[in-house]
Amino acid sequence: MTEQGVRWTAEQVLALAPDDASRKAGSRLGGAGPWSQIGGSASGSVWGLCKGSGSKPYRTVVDLAGPAYKCSCPSRKFPCKHALGLLLLWSAEGAGEPGEAPDWAAEWLAERAAKAARPAAATGRPVDEEGARRRAERRAARIGAGVTELEQRLADLLRGGLAGQEQSGYAAWEETAARMIDAQAPGLAGRVRGLGTIPSCGPGWPARMLEEAALLHLLDRAWLGVSALPEELAATVRSRVGLPASGEGEAVRDRWLVLAQYDSVSPDGRLTTRRIWLRGLSGGRPALVLDFGPAGRPPGLALPVGRVLEAEVRFRPGSAGLRADLGERVAAAVPCAEVPAGVSTGAALEAYGAALREDPWLESWPVVLGRVIPIPGELGWQLADAEGDSALPVPVTGAGSRSRGGLWQLAALSGGGPVTVFGECGHRGFTPLTAWQPGSPEPVPLA
């Protein structure tokens, strides 16, 4: 079952593919080019016409609540490549404008609704409750088998040593990631792909690879014992493995300050992820909103840094309470008249440590540092407290790093004096994303 109003990631869509050929064909159809008459409904369905090799376009409909699929193509695969392509388009940017379904789509959706309503009225419970339970059990079994296989792969890595990973190349890791997709565990697939790219990330890569392998092993063991975990931690494990969030998250209405916005591209180059950091001005709660776009096209959601918007934000279960979806906006965004309050570098580390208790795989925690001075050095950059003797290192290589141009931009903004900096505080240090000069509420996004 899918959570209404929450789009899947591309990897979650591709995890539905019945085989590798369907996965590749669906990926080719995941752009707007071959599609027309695309649309969706608030009740949870999408439809579209896909121009195939014949004279008539194929009619494709997906009921997201199942999910269930209908396509006029002759394929016996379920879902077919057209359904996968339509879902990829929907996951990246939404499938057209909400509206009334065309007759060919509305008829099938109405038949499904009627079949569901008849037994529900007689028994007093949803007709697909037992079927949903069986599907969940089958998927859990497939994920368990994939986790067992991944554990063997990690054991082989350590048994053979890390020294040869630079020569062995990325292909073996991509094959392992594909196996995790087959096991319907897209979250594991993403971590495996990230692990495979580490040997090409510069000096110190063996230590980073060992760290990431250990975190992946921890996630494997957590999945195998997920039934015994506290519910909040279990929700985090399911989310990290790649299962869609279940249940309703907490809705928070506040005036949200946009602290930062930046894009990153997946290792295979097929997906652009936009990360938008928000902070509630009344409650002080941070929120991370993600949006996605296919290769070559930016995500659709864009929020100007330094603006304040009044809106409802719904937080998803797990992920240390960070991941959220932006709901209804009450008013237009306006500039923020104040510099956000910051904390010391020691308090930033304490906040990250507290978050790790809820999500051990959390790479970083959003923090505003107040009155810090950027300091370059032979061993790397640091952000030092203006009062005190503590500092945080700034990563300049690997995941979450900032370019040296952005660091010199921060140094120029500082001029040797203290500045307020927002960024991500993690186990590799502090990654600056936005800065404010003393007395100026105008934010400066860092390249």
Short mmCIF file of C-alpha atoms in Angstrom, two decimals:
data_model
loop_
_atom_site.label_atom_id
_atom_site.label_comp_id
_atom_site.label_asym_id
_atom_site.label_seq_id
_atom_site.Cartn_x
_atom_site.Cartn_y
_atom_site.Cartn_z
CA MET A 1 0.00 0.00 0.00
CA THR A 2 1.21 3.51 -0.68
CA GLU A 3 0.77 6.54 1.53
CA GLN A 4 -1.58 8.97 -0.19
CA GLY A 5 0.16 12.08 -1.46
CA VAL A 6 3.67 10.60 -1.13
CA ARG A 7 5.62 9.92 -4.32
CA TRP A 8 7.91 6.94 -4.56
CA THR A 9 11.53 7.23 -5.52
CA ALA A 10 12.71 5.87 -8.87
CA GLU A 11 14.35 2.92 -7.12
CA GLN A 12 11.10 2.03 -5.36
CA VAL A 13 9.34 2.03 -8.74
CA LEU A 14 12.01 -0.10 -10.40
CA ALA A 15 11.80 -2.58 -7.52
CA LEU A 16 8.36 -3.52 -8.94
CA ALA A 17 9.85 -4.65 -12.27
CA PRO A 18 9.34 -8.40 -12.92
CA ASP A 19 12.77 -8.76 -14.55
CA ASP A 20 15.84 -6.86 -15.68
CA ALA A 21 14.56 -6.40 -19.24
CA SER A 22 11.38 -4.74 -17.95
CA ARG A 23 13.46 -2.54 -15.67
CA LYS A 24 15.59 -1.28 -18.54
CA ALA A 25 12.61 -0.81 -20.88
CA GLY A 26 10.64 1.02 -18.17
CA SER A 27 13.59 3.33 -17.55
CA ARG A 28 13.67 4.27 -21.25
CA LEU A 29 9.96 5.13 -21.08
CA GLY A 30 10.32 7.15 -17.88
CA GLY A 31 10.46 10.52 -19.65
CA ALA A 32 7.72 12.82 -20.90
CA GLY A 33 8.62 12.24 -24.58
CA PRO A 34 6.45 9.20 -25.47
CA TRP A 35 3.52 10.19 -23.25
CA SER A 36 0.34 12.18 -23.83
CA GLN A 37 -2.99 12.65 -22.02
CA ILE A 38 -1.20 12.04 -18.73
CA GLY A 39 -2.96 12.92 -15.50
CA GLY A 40 -3.72 11.85 -11.97
CA SER A 41 -6.33 12.06 -9.25
CA ALA A 42 -6.26 12.99 -5.59
CA SER A 43 -7.68 9.54 -4.76
CA GLY A 44 -4.45 7.88 -5.89
CA SER A 45 -4.30 6.95 -9.58
CA VAL A 46 -2.35 8.00 -12.67
CA TRP A 47 -2.96 7.41 -16.36
CA GLY A 48 -1.42 8.18 -19.73
CA LEU A 49 -1.15 7.28 -23.41
CA CYS A 50 2.24 5.91 -24.50
CA LYS A 51 3.12 6.04 -28.19
CA GLY A 52 4.31 2.55 -29.11
CA SER A 53 5.32 0.94 -32.38
CA GLY A 54 1.70 0.49 -33.51
CA SER A 55 -0.77 2.99 -34.90
CA LYS A 56 -2.61 3.42 -31.58
CA PRO A 57 -1.00 4.58 -28.32
CA TYR A 58 -1.13 2.16 -25.42
CA ARG A 59 -3.58 3.09 -22.67
CA THR A 60 -1.94 2.74 -19.25
CA VAL A 61 -3.59 3.20 -15.84
CA VAL A 62 -2.12 2.63 -12.38
CA ASP A 63 -4.11 2.46 -9.16
CA LEU A 64 -1.47 3.56 -6.66
CA ALA A 65 -3.31 2.16 -3.65
CA GLY A 66 -2.64 -1.42 -4.77
CA PRO A 67 -0.59 -0.88 -6.63
CA ALA A 68 -2.53 -2.35 -9.57
CA TYR A 69 -1.97 -1.88 -13.30
CA LYS A 70 -3.94 -1.87 -16.54
CA CYS A 71 -2.43 -1.46 -20.01
CA SER A 72 -3.71 -2.15 -23.51
CA CYS A 73 -0.32 -3.49 -24.62
CA PRO A 74 -0.04 -7.27 -25.29
CA SER A 75 2.66 -7.82 -22.66
CA ARG A 76 2.04 -10.56 -20.09
CA LYS A 77 4.50 -9.03 -17.64
CA PHE A 78 3.07 -7.42 -14.52
CA PRO A 79 3.66 -4.54 -14.35
CA CYS A 80 4.52 -3.96 -17.99
CA LYS A 81 7.19 -1.54 -19.16
CA HIS A 82 4.55 1.14 -19.88
CA ALA A 83 3.25 1.03 -16.29
CA LEU A 84 6.82 1.27 -15.01
CA GLY A 85 7.54 4.22 -17.32
CA LEU A 86 4.40 6.03 -16.20
CA LEU A 87 5.28 5.45 -12.54
CA LEU A 88 8.81 6.77 -13.11
CA LEU A 89 7.38 9.90 -14.71
CA TRP A 90 4.99 10.31 -11.77
CA SER A 91 7.74 9.74 -9.18
CA ALA A 92 9.98 12.35 -10.79
CA GLU A 93 7.61 15.22 -11.42
CA GLY A 94 4.01 14.16 -11.06
CA ALA A 95 1.96 12.81 -13.95
CA GLY A 96 0.29 15.82 -15.48
CA GLU A 97 -2.37 18.00 -13.92
CA PRO A 98 -4.96 16.57 -11.50
CA GLY A 99 -8.30 16.17 -13.18
CA GLU A 100 -11.06 13.86 -14.36
CA ALA A 101 -9.88 10.56 -15.79
CA PRO A 102 -10.66 9.81 -19.47
CA ASP A 103 -13.37 7.21 -20.11
CA TRP A 104 -10.95 4.33 -20.73
CA ALA A 105 -9.19 4.96 -17.41
CA ALA A 106 -12.27 5.91 -15.39
CA GLU A 107 -14.08 2.70 -16.38
CA TRP A 108 -11.32 0.44 -15.04
CA LEU A 109 -10.90 2.50 -11.85
CA ALA A 110 -14.66 2.42 -11.26
CA GLU A 111 -14.74 -1.37 -11.66
CA ARG A 112 -11.97 -1.71 -9.06
CA ALA A 113 -13.80 0.59 -6.66
CA ALA A 114 -17.06 -1.33 -7.12
CA LYS A 115 -15.40 -4.71 -6.49
CA ALA A 116 -13.78 -3.35 -3.35
CA ALA A 117 -17.02 -1.81 -2.07
CA ARG A 118 -19.21 -4.92 -2.36
CA PRO A 119 -17.29 -7.24 -0.03
CA ALA A 120 -16.42 -4.36 2.28
CA ALA A 121 -20.11 -3.66 2.87
CA ALA A 122 -20.78 -7.34 3.61
CA THR A 123 -17.84 -8.06 5.91
CA GLY A 124 -17.19 -4.64 7.43
CA ARG A 125 -13.49 -4.69 6.46
CA PRO A 126 -11.49 -3.92 3.32
CA VAL A 127 -11.54 -6.76 0.81
CA ASP A 128 -7.81 -6.73 0.19
CA GLU A 129 -6.73 -6.88 3.83
CA GLU A 130 -5.70 -10.53 3.64
CA GLY A 131 -4.14 -10.06 0.20
CA ALA A 132 -2.16 -7.07 1.42
CA ARG A 133 -0.88 -9.09 4.36
CA ARG A 134 0.25 -11.92 2.08
CA ARG A 135 1.96 -9.49 -0.30
CA ALA A 136 3.76 -7.86 2.62
CA GLU A 137 4.93 -11.26 3.85
CA ARG A 138 6.19 -12.24 0.40
CA ARG A 139 8.08 -8.99 0.05
CA ALA A 140 9.57 -9.35 3.53
CA ALA A 141 10.75 -12.85 2.60
CA ARG A 142 12.35 -11.56 -0.60
CA ILE A 143 14.09 -8.78 1.28
CA GLY A 144 15.29 -11.28 3.87
CA ALA A 145 16.80 -13.44 1.15
CA GLY A 146 18.46 -10.37 -0.37
CA VAL A 147 19.86 -9.33 3.01
CA THR A 148 21.34 -12.81 3.52
CA GLU A 149 23.00 -12.61 0.11
CA LEU A 150 24.32 -9.11 0.85
CA GLU A 151 25.79 -10.30 4.16
CA GLN A 152 27.73 -12.95 2.24
CA ARG A 153 28.98 -10.28 -0.18
CA LEU A 154 30.23 -8.14 2.71
CA ALA A 155 31.92 -11.15 4.32
CA ASP A 156 33.70 -11.88 1.03
CA LEU A 157 34.83 -8.24 0.87
CA LEU A 158 36.44 -8.39 4.30
CA ARG A 159 37.87 -11.85 3.74
CA GLY A 160 39.57 -10.74 0.54
CA GLY A 161 40.67 -7.38 1.94
CA LEU A 162 40.04 -3.85 0.70
CA ALA A 163 43.34 -3.34 -1.10
CA GLY A 164 42.16 -4.80 -4.40
CA GLN A 165 38.93 -2.81 -4.65
CA GLU A 166 40.47 -0.07 -6.80
CA GLN A 167 41.43 -2.67 -9.43
CA SER A 168 38.27 -4.80 -9.24
CA GLY A 169 36.07 -1.95 -10.48
CA TYR A 170 32.44 -0.99 -9.97
CA ALA A 171 30.69 -3.69 -12.03
CA ALA A 172 30.48 -6.25 -9.21
CA TRP A 173 28.84 -3.70 -6.90
CA GLU A 174 26.34 -2.71 -9.57
CA GLU A 175 25.46 -6.37 -9.98
CA THR A 176 24.93 -6.66 -6.21
CA ALA A 177 22.75 -3.53 -6.28
CA ALA A 178 20.65 -5.06 -9.06
CA ARG A 179 20.16 -8.13 -6.88
CA MET A 180 18.85 -5.89 -4.10
CA ILE A 181 16.38 -4.33 -6.55
CA ASP A 182 15.24 -7.85 -7.46
CA ALA A 183 14.76 -8.44 -3.72
CA GLN A 184 12.54 -5.29 -3.61
CA ALA A 185 14.97 -3.50 -1.28
CA PRO A 186 15.83 -0.26 -3.16
CA GLY A 187 17.26 1.37 -0.03
CA LEU A 188 19.87 -1.38 0.23
CA ALA A 189 20.58 -1.04 -3.49
CA GLY A 190 21.34 2.66 -3.08
CA ARG A 191 23.75 2.02 -0.20
CA VAL A 192 25.48 -0.73 -2.17
CA ARG A 193 25.99 1.60 -5.12
CA GLY A 194 27.42 4.23 -2.79
CA LEU A 195 29.76 1.66 -1.27
CA GLY A 196 31.04 0.71 -4.72
CA THR A 197 31.98 4.31 -5.59
CA ILE A 198 34.19 4.85 -2.51
CA PRO A 199 37.46 3.38 -3.93
CA SER A 200 37.54 6.20 -6.49
CA CYS A 201 36.97 8.99 -3.94
CA GLY A 202 40.57 9.92 -3.14
CA PRO A 203 42.92 9.42 -0.18
CA GLY A 204 41.59 7.65 2.89
CA TRP A 205 39.03 5.62 0.97
CA PRO A 206 39.74 2.27 2.76
CA ALA A 207 38.67 3.71 6.11
CA ARG A 208 35.53 5.22 4.59
CA MET A 209 34.69 1.95 2.84
CA LEU A 210 35.07 0.00 6.06
CA GLU A 211 32.79 2.49 7.85
CA GLU A 212 30.08 2.23 5.20
CA ALA A 213 30.35 -1.57 5.07
CA ALA A 214 29.86 -1.66 8.84
CA LEU A 215 26.76 0.55 8.61
CA LEU A 216 25.37 -1.64 5.84
CA HIS A 217 25.99 -4.73 7.98
CA LEU A 218 24.20 -3.04 10.89
CA LEU A 219 21.20 -2.33 8.65
CA ASP A 220 21.16 -5.97 7.48
CA ARG A 221 21.14 -7.24 11.05
CA ALA A 222 18.47 -4.72 12.04
CA TRP A 223 16.20 -5.94 9.24
CA LEU A 224 16.63 -9.57 10.25
CA GLY A 225 15.53 -8.63 13.78
CA VAL A 226 13.10 -5.83 12.91
CA SER A 227 10.13 -7.47 14.66
CA ALA A 228 11.86 -7.12 18.04
CA LEU A 229 12.79 -3.43 17.65
CA PRO A 230 10.86 -0.50 19.18
CA GLU A 231 8.27 0.76 16.71
CA GLU A 232 9.98 4.06 15.89
CA LEU A 233 13.32 2.37 15.25
CA ALA A 234 11.59 -0.38 13.26
CA ALA A 235 9.98 2.31 11.08
CA THR A 236 13.43 3.80 10.49
CA VAL A 237 14.83 0.38 9.48
CA ARG A 238 11.96 -0.22 7.05
CA SER A 239 12.47 3.22 5.54
CA ARG A 240 16.23 2.68 5.19
CA VAL A 241 15.67 -0.68 3.48
CA GLY A 242 13.33 1.01 1.01
CA LEU A 243 9.78 0.20 2.09
CA PRO A 244 7.23 3.01 1.63
CA ALA A 245 6.20 4.72 4.86
CA SER A 246 3.04 3.31 6.41
CA GLY A 247 0.51 5.19 8.48
CA GLU A 248 -0.11 8.89 8.88
CA GLY A 249 2.76 11.08 9.99
CA GLU A 250 2.51 14.08 12.28
CA ALA A 251 1.25 17.28 10.61
CA VAL A 252 2.82 20.52 11.86
CA ARG A 253 1.63 23.97 10.81
CA ASP A 254 4.19 26.73 11.29
CA ARG A 255 6.03 29.54 9.58
CA TRP A 256 8.92 27.74 7.91
CA LEU A 257 12.25 29.39 7.13
CA VAL A 258 14.01 27.99 4.04
CA LEU A 259 17.56 27.44 5.27
CA ALA A 260 19.13 25.78 2.23
CA GLN A 261 18.44 24.10 -1.09
CA TYR A 262 20.83 22.07 -3.23
CA ASP A 263 20.81 19.26 -5.81
CA SER A 264 22.76 16.02 -6.08
CA VAL A 265 22.88 13.40 -8.85
CA SER A 266 22.68 9.64 -8.25
CA PRO A 267 25.81 7.56 -9.04
CA ASP A 268 24.22 6.22 -12.23
CA GLY A 269 23.25 9.73 -13.37
CA ARG A 270 19.56 8.85 -13.81
CA LEU A 271 18.07 10.83 -10.94
CA THR A 272 18.51 14.34 -9.52
CA THR A 273 17.60 14.77 -5.86
CA ARG A 274 16.81 18.21 -4.47
CA ARG A 275 17.23 18.65 -0.70
CA ILE A 276 15.38 21.55 0.92
CA TRP A 277 15.99 22.31 4.60
CA LEU A 278 13.28 24.08 6.60
CA ARG A 279 13.05 25.27 10.19
CA GLY A 280 9.85 26.13 12.04
CA LEU A 281 10.11 29.63 13.47
CA SER A 282 7.66 28.92 16.27
CA GLY A 283 8.50 25.34 17.19
CA GLY A 284 12.12 25.27 16.02
CA ARG A 285 11.66 21.86 14.39
CA PRO A 286 13.83 21.07 11.35
CA ALA A 287 12.36 19.43 8.26
CA LEU A 288 13.91 17.91 5.14
CA VAL A 289 11.80 18.04 1.98
CA LEU A 290 13.03 15.99 -0.99
CA ASP A 291 12.03 16.33 -4.62
CA PHE A 292 13.25 14.36 -7.61
CA GLY A 293 13.84 14.91 -11.31
CA PRO A 294 14.94 12.61 -14.15
CA ALA A 295 18.34 12.96 -15.81
CA GLY A 296 18.74 16.31 -17.55
CA ARG A 297 15.75 17.98 -15.88
CA PRO A 298 15.72 19.68 -12.46
CA PRO A 299 13.09 18.76 -9.83
CA GLY A 300 9.91 20.79 -9.92
CA LEU A 301 9.86 22.09 -6.33
CA ALA A 302 12.01 25.18 -5.68
CA LEU A 303 11.92 27.35 -2.54
CA PRO A 304 14.08 30.51 -2.31
CA VAL A 305 16.63 30.41 0.51
CA GLY A 306 15.90 32.96 3.25
CA ARG A 307 12.15 33.10 2.59
CA VAL A 308 9.48 32.24 5.14
CA LEU A 309 6.33 30.40 4.14
CA GLU A 310 3.36 29.53 6.31
CA ALA A 311 2.37 25.98 5.54
CA GLU A 312 1.49 22.57 6.90
CA VAL A 313 4.33 20.05 6.85
CA ARG A 314 3.65 16.34 7.36
CA PHE A 315 6.53 14.34 8.82
CA ARG A 316 7.12 10.76 7.76
CA PRO A 317 7.65 7.94 10.28
CA GLY A 318 11.31 7.10 10.98
CA SER A 319 14.42 8.94 9.75
CA ALA A 320 14.84 10.68 13.14
CA GLY A 321 11.75 12.77 12.44
CA LEU A 322 13.41 14.79 9.65
CA ARG A 323 11.85 13.66 6.38
CA ALA A 324 8.69 15.59 5.57
CA ASP A 325 6.32 16.51 2.78
CA LEU A 326 5.21 20.06 2.13
CA GLY A 327 1.46 20.43 2.33
CA GLU A 328 -0.92 23.33 1.83
CA ARG A 329 0.69 26.78 1.81
CA VAL A 330 -1.39 29.40 3.59
CA ALA A 331 0.34 32.52 2.21
CA ALA A 332 3.05 33.58 -0.21
CA ALA A 333 6.65 33.34 0.96
CA VAL A 334 8.14 36.53 2.43
CA PRO A 335 11.75 37.50 3.32
CA CYS A 336 12.94 36.68 6.84
CA ALA A 337 13.80 39.79 8.83
CA GLU A 338 16.19 38.08 11.27
CA VAL A 339 19.32 35.96 11.26
CA PRO A 340 18.46 32.51 12.66
CA ALA A 341 19.75 31.78 16.15
CA GLY A 342 22.80 29.53 16.23
CA VAL A 343 24.58 27.21 18.67
CA SER A 344 28.20 26.33 19.45
CA THR A 345 30.16 23.58 17.71
CA GLY A 346 29.92 21.43 20.86
CA ALA A 347 26.13 21.76 20.95
CA ALA A 348 26.02 20.83 17.27
CA LEU A 349 27.83 17.56 17.99
CA GLU A 350 25.50 16.84 20.89
CA ALA A 351 22.45 17.34 18.65
CA TYR A 352 23.85 14.96 16.03
CA GLY A 353 24.66 12.37 18.71
CA ALA A 354 21.11 12.54 20.07
CA ALA A 355 19.68 12.04 16.56
CA LEU A 356 21.86 8.94 16.04
CA ARG A 357 20.01 7.21 18.86
CA GLU A 358 16.86 7.36 16.74
CA ASP A 359 18.52 6.65 13.37
CA PRO A 360 22.00 5.03 13.49
CA TRP A 361 22.33 5.47 9.70
CA LEU A 362 21.79 9.22 9.79
CA GLU A 363 24.66 10.84 7.90
CA SER A 364 24.12 14.33 9.29
CA TRP A 365 21.86 16.60 11.32
CA PRO A 366 20.83 20.18 10.36
CA VAL A 367 22.44 22.78 12.61
CA VAL A 368 22.83 26.56 12.61
CA LEU A 369 26.22 27.53 14.03
CA GLY A 370 26.37 30.95 15.65
CA ARG A 371 29.50 33.13 15.62
CA VAL A 372 32.02 30.80 13.99
CA ILE A 373 35.13 31.69 11.99
CA PRO A 374 36.21 29.72 8.89
CA ILE A 375 39.89 28.80 9.14
CA PRO A 376 41.88 27.20 6.28
CA GLY A 377 44.81 24.96 7.16
CA GLU A 378 47.23 22.38 5.84
CA LEU A 379 45.07 19.51 7.12
CA GLY A 380 41.80 21.05 5.89
CA TRP A 381 39.28 23.72 6.75
CA GLN A 382 37.64 24.22 10.13
CA LEU A 383 34.80 26.24 11.58
CA ALA A 384 35.98 27.50 15.00
CA ASP A 385 33.90 29.06 17.75
CA ALA A 386 34.63 32.79 18.07
CA GLU A 387 34.51 32.35 21.85
CA GLY A 388 36.11 29.14 23.02
CA ASP A 389 38.64 26.64 21.74
CA SER A 390 36.54 24.05 19.85
CA ALA A 391 36.04 23.64 16.11
CA LEU A 392 34.47 21.35 13.53
CA PRO A 393 36.31 20.09 10.44
CA VAL A 394 34.83 20.75 6.99
CA PRO A 395 34.93 17.73 4.64
CA VAL A 396 36.32 18.60 1.21
CA THR A 397 36.28 15.10 -0.34
CA GLY A 398 33.69 12.39 -0.51
CA ALA A 399 29.97 12.49 0.14
CA GLY A 400 28.58 15.70 1.56
CA SER A 401 31.70 17.73 0.81
CA ARG A 402 31.81 21.35 -0.24
CA SER A 403 33.88 22.67 -3.11
CA ARG A 404 36.90 24.80 -2.23
CA GLY A 405 35.26 27.67 -4.14
CA GLY A 406 32.38 27.62 -1.68
CA LEU A 407 34.77 27.60 1.27
CA TRP A 408 36.69 30.61 -0.05
CA GLN A 409 33.36 32.32 -0.61
CA LEU A 410 32.58 31.71 3.06
CA ALA A 411 36.02 33.03 4.08
CA ALA A 412 35.50 36.18 2.01
CA LEU A 413 32.09 36.71 3.61
CA SER A 414 33.65 36.31 7.06
CA GLY A 415 36.64 38.58 6.46
CA GLY A 416 38.28 36.96 9.49
CA GLY A 417 35.31 37.72 11.74
CA PRO A 418 32.47 35.56 13.06
CA VAL A 419 29.52 34.59 10.87
CA THR A 420 26.37 32.51 11.28
CA VAL A 421 26.43 29.33 9.20
CA PHE A 422 23.78 26.71 8.49
CA GLY A 423 24.84 23.25 7.40
CA GLU A 424 24.84 19.52 7.99
CA CYS A 425 26.77 18.21 11.00
CA GLY A 426 27.81 14.57 10.63
CA HIS A 427 30.49 12.02 11.42
CA ARG A 428 32.84 13.54 8.83
CA GLY A 429 32.45 17.09 10.10
CA PHE A 430 30.29 20.09 9.23
CA THR A 431 29.22 20.87 5.65
CA PRO A 432 28.32 24.59 5.32
CA LEU A 433 25.37 25.37 3.05
CA THR A 434 24.25 28.95 3.86
CA ALA A 435 25.85 31.87 5.72
CA TRP A 436 24.81 35.24 7.17
CA GLN A 437 26.98 38.22 7.95
CA PRO A 438 26.52 39.85 11.37
CA GLY A 439 23.54 42.17 11.38
CA SER A 440 22.33 41.20 7.90
CA PRO A 441 19.30 38.93 7.45
CA GLU A 442 20.18 38.33 3.78
CA PRO A 443 21.38 34.72 3.38
CA VAL A 444 24.29 33.77 1.11
CA PRO A 445 23.95 30.26 -0.40
CA LEU A 446 27.40 28.64 -0.67
CA ALA A 447 28.38 27.06 -4.00
#
